[in-house]
Amino acid sequence: MSSTSPESQNLRHKTQTTTSNHKGNVFAEPQALTKTPRKASTQGTVLTEIQSNMGPLMTPTKGRETGTGEPWTPTSNLKMLMSAASPEIRNREKELCIDSEGGDAMDPELGEEGEKQISRKEKSLGLLCHKFLARYPDYPNPALNNDISLDDVATELNVERRRIYDIMNVLESLHMVSRLAKNRYTWHGRVNLPQTLAKLRQVGEEHRYRQQMQQIRQRSLEKEFDSDGEEKENEEVEGGEQGMKEMFFVELPGVEFKAASVNSRKDKSLRVMSQKFVMLFLVSTPRVVSLDVAARILIGEDQVADQDKSKFKTKVRRLYDIANVLRSLKLIEKVHVTEERGRKPAFEWTGPEDFPNVKETTATTATAKRKLESRTSVDNCAKNLFSSPGSKRSFTRHPSLIKLAKSIQEDRRKINSAPTSPVKNDSSSSEFFPTKMAQLAAICKIQLDQQSNKVVDRTPKPAVTVTEALSAHQQKAAKKPGAPQPPVLTPTETRASTVHLTPRAQFTPQPTGAMSFHPAQCSPLIPMLLPQHQGGGPYAIYMHPSSFRPHPLTRPQPTSLAVRSMTFEDKTGRSPSDVTVQGHSSATNKLPTSSPSALKRVCSERTSEESPSKAKRIDPSTRDTSPKLCDILQARLKARRGGLLSSRPSPRALHLDPEFINTPGSSVAVAANQTLEQNLETFLEKEEKVTTSDSEAGLTPVRAVPLNPQHLHTETLIPTGYLIPISQQSLFSYKDLHNTEGSKASTPTYNIYHTPTAGSRPPPIQEFTPTSLPLHRPPPSSPFSAQGHRFHSPSPAILNFTLQNLGLIPGPGSVPTCSPGTATTPEHPSSMPSPLPPHLGLHQRGGMVFVKPMSPVPVQHQMTGPGGQPLTLISLQQMTTPKGTALPQHSFFHTPLATMVTTSHGHTAPAGNKTVYIPQRKLDVTTEDT
DNA sequence: CATTCCCGCCATAAG
DNA sequence: CTTATGGCGGGAATG
């Protein structure tokens, strides 16, 4: 929108040829400033960017809707600082203290100019992404306009457009943004991240990525010799379905589908690749995926052994691009897997482990929808057909279709909205954004459930968190019973760590004390509402919906979305795919649609884990295992069905519009039925299978895995089209409970959730470390001019940086607070009994403080930034990823089995501790089931 | 040398 | 046609 945009673009293009300088200057806001020394400098080939200098000068001209422009200088300064620091130090984070000013501070010598070498890192995609993310709240107020203008972003961040596309593509793959139109995207933040992840995991399982990964790993281990042939075969067999490598983009429901237009362009790589990559993490047992394995899988077809190297290389390049973005989202971290042979670059998942899908299904409201569905579905189908990957489809984006969809959707919404959706917002606090609150609540809930206690911990005590984390891991990893839980604890703090995985460890799941307590927590957490049943239900396959989006600004309907999510499964009784489900208890999965059951289900998951006895049995079923089982089952099914269900496997053909279609009536229902049957069958077979599978995997089948048939995922229709999950927003109330528990209650929950980190992972200790942020608010005097002045809507990014620089980072041990500026309610750590000694992880590594923009408007009360702008302070554990910082995190995540983590520096983590591992095979990944 | 991954040419899709 | 997107790979920076 800004006038500048065109100009800038033009300039860019033009400039390209001659010099590299491109970017920067131009956008900087032409109008305002004159000062552009940088331009000249830039041009000069050398990278030096003088920008830093400029910074102060610049006024934040650009502010647009997004949040206002950020002056960018500061940012750049920060950047510089970081970069400077980082190189030397592996950690980016800590150094900040330094200072304020940008350039000089850091460098003793150079003073201002100094930066010349910006080292490549400054330009890295990860950093850029960080800056980008800093501009938007993790959980934006839906009511606000969350539009993102590419031009503005490019300008403000001072980067070429091309780079923004890279970021947007991956964010889009996670549904954190969606494309509205030409230069416009809408920011969704992490609101539907849980759903997205759940969905991706589901899809990933369906694709049997886990198996594929295992095969590849094995193969590689054993090099060519012997076995590979066979193994391969096996896969391929199943692969029939696999064939569908080309999956399409997985879509989410509701909010996001604005992107209708998106699907168009072949949907080639980045977006899809990113999703696949994430899927790999979600299905792999140790949440570690090595680069090459990922590349191989992503290559897709690759069946043949090594394909071109070049292709591989290219793929790897892309993976790095994606990884950098994911890293900035804190979803993954770089690690090294040491196999026998050497260490390979790999990434470890650090995002949320579980995301129960929350979905609400509202069972009701089928009425109108069906009709709608039918239509849409048709359209969708058509569309799908057209759009085959690779080839160009003329049809993509038919306007007509889009419109249709829109209208339908709207209708649907209206219809749906009221009844089911539980709208309770307790939000007294949430005055303005009920919807948002709801979403948040939902999210929270989800997180809580998943993480079980983690959330709680986060605020109060680290120790707790750790424990939980451990327990979770344990479960996954399933240790031997004898093994104590503590093992995991080792606080390894390395950031970039090397993980050594021993191949199979045998483990039995064991009940650990820790686990036991989980249940209790769960129950409390879950309290109110679990949304309906889980499951696959929530997702619907979606073609691409039209880009319908209600008003950006005004969109009330959050609830409606929730409502809309219906699950097909109801009919059949079983949800087609229920990722989460695995209730141990119910052999039959059919959960009635009733919500209560859903809750139970969730609980059950947790409980299952916990309960020792059950744990064993059930564990397998639980997330980790389940996938396997699923895979197996699926494989079986496929084999059988073969022809029968061709439809299913090849998703492409089907497109269902989720929303519209939710009702089971159509194909879905059928599918569901099939699935049930299949499940049973598979289940029976399963045992056999299990063995085989294990063997395939390379794992010794130590234990028989008891599977619950239930878990199996049915294959849902998903594969084909876009999947749309249902938005969870409905849940809300939860937070109340939460709050109460946590000390924070008073503060609007919103804040809490806000914390970026919070959402996802069990926070390693570090999070806590940061002392209370609020205090730190940068004094006006702070070196950065920007801060002082900033009137309103300062760019959050800047603040963040500043804070960091100022040394806000607290020492260890401090309480993590996310208090709003004003109150800063201290959340004292609630005194949770932490089973584990704190020492584990804590280090002060320096948490970072992050300031995120809150939803601008309303939030004010909560906190007010220096300028009066609303700010939320959050402690982050790690900023970006640099390897250097020491974080304990990894250790937790690693399966207890045999992983050892080495710090980047090389000091090994404290011992493998209790991990039991049998070093037989090098391969890390071990499946664990029981 | 290997790993990372930035840069930006240039093919395509959109408008 | 002009733009907007984004695949893709050279090759530079780093390790």
CSV table of C-alpha atoms in Angstrom, one decimal, chain A residues 471 474-479 508-511 515 582 584 605-627 629 705-708 711 928-930:
chain,number,residue,atom,x,y,z
A,471,SER,CA,8.3,-38.1,31.8
A,474,GLN,CA,10.5,-41.3,28.9
A,475,GLN,CA,7.3,-42.5,27.8
A,476,LYS,CA,8.3,-42.0,24.4
A,477,ALA,CA,11.5,-43.5,24.8
A,478,ALA,CA,10.2,-46.0,27.0
A,479,LYS,CA,12.9,-46.9,29.2
A,508,THR,CA,10.2,-51.0,28.2
A,509,PRO,CA,8.0,-48.5,29.1
A,510,GLN,CA,7.9,-48.0,32.6
A,511,PRO,CA,6.0,-46.3,34.9
A,515,MET,CA,4.2,-40.2,35.3
A,582,GLN,CA,-5.5,-43.5,21.8
A,584,HIS,CA,-6.1,-46.6,26.4
A,605,GLU,CA,-3.8,-40.3,26.8
A,606,ARG,CA,-2.0,-38.8,29.5
A,607,THR,CA,-3.1,-41.2,31.9
A,608,SER,CA,-2.1,-44.0,29.9
A,609,GLU,CA,1.2,-42.8,29.8
A,610,GLU,CA,1.4,-42.4,33.3
A,611,SER,CA,0.0,-45.4,34.6
A,612,PRO,CA,2.7,-47.7,34.8
A,613,SER,CA,1.0,-50.8,33.9
A,614,LYS,CA,-0.9,-49.3,31.3
A,615,ALA,CA,1.9,-47.4,30.3
A,616,LYS,CA,3.5,-50.3,28.9
A,617,ARG,CA,0.7,-51.5,27.1
A,618,ILE,CA,-0.6,-48.4,26.2
A,619,ASP,CA,2.4,-46.5,25.7
A,620,PRO,CA,3.0,-47.8,22.5
A,621,SER,CA,-0.2,-46.6,21.5
A,622,THR,CA,0.5,-43.3,22.7
A,623,ARG,CA,1.7,-40.9,20.3
A,624,ASP,CA,4.9,-42.4,19.5
A,625,THR,CA,4.0,-45.7,19.0
A,626,SER,CA,0.8,-45.1,17.6
A,627,PRO,CA,2.2,-43.8,14.5
A,629,LEU,CA,1.3,-49.0,14.5
A,705,VAL,CA,3.7,-54.4,21.2
A,706,PRO,CA,0.3,-54.5,22.3
A,707,LEU,CA,-1.6,-52.3,20.2
A,708,ASN,CA,-4.8,-51.0,20.6
A,711,HIS,CA,-5.3,-46.0,17.7
A,928,GLU,CA,10.1,-47.5,20.7
A,929,ASP,CA,7.0,-48.7,21.5
A,930,THR,CA,6.9,-50.4,24.3
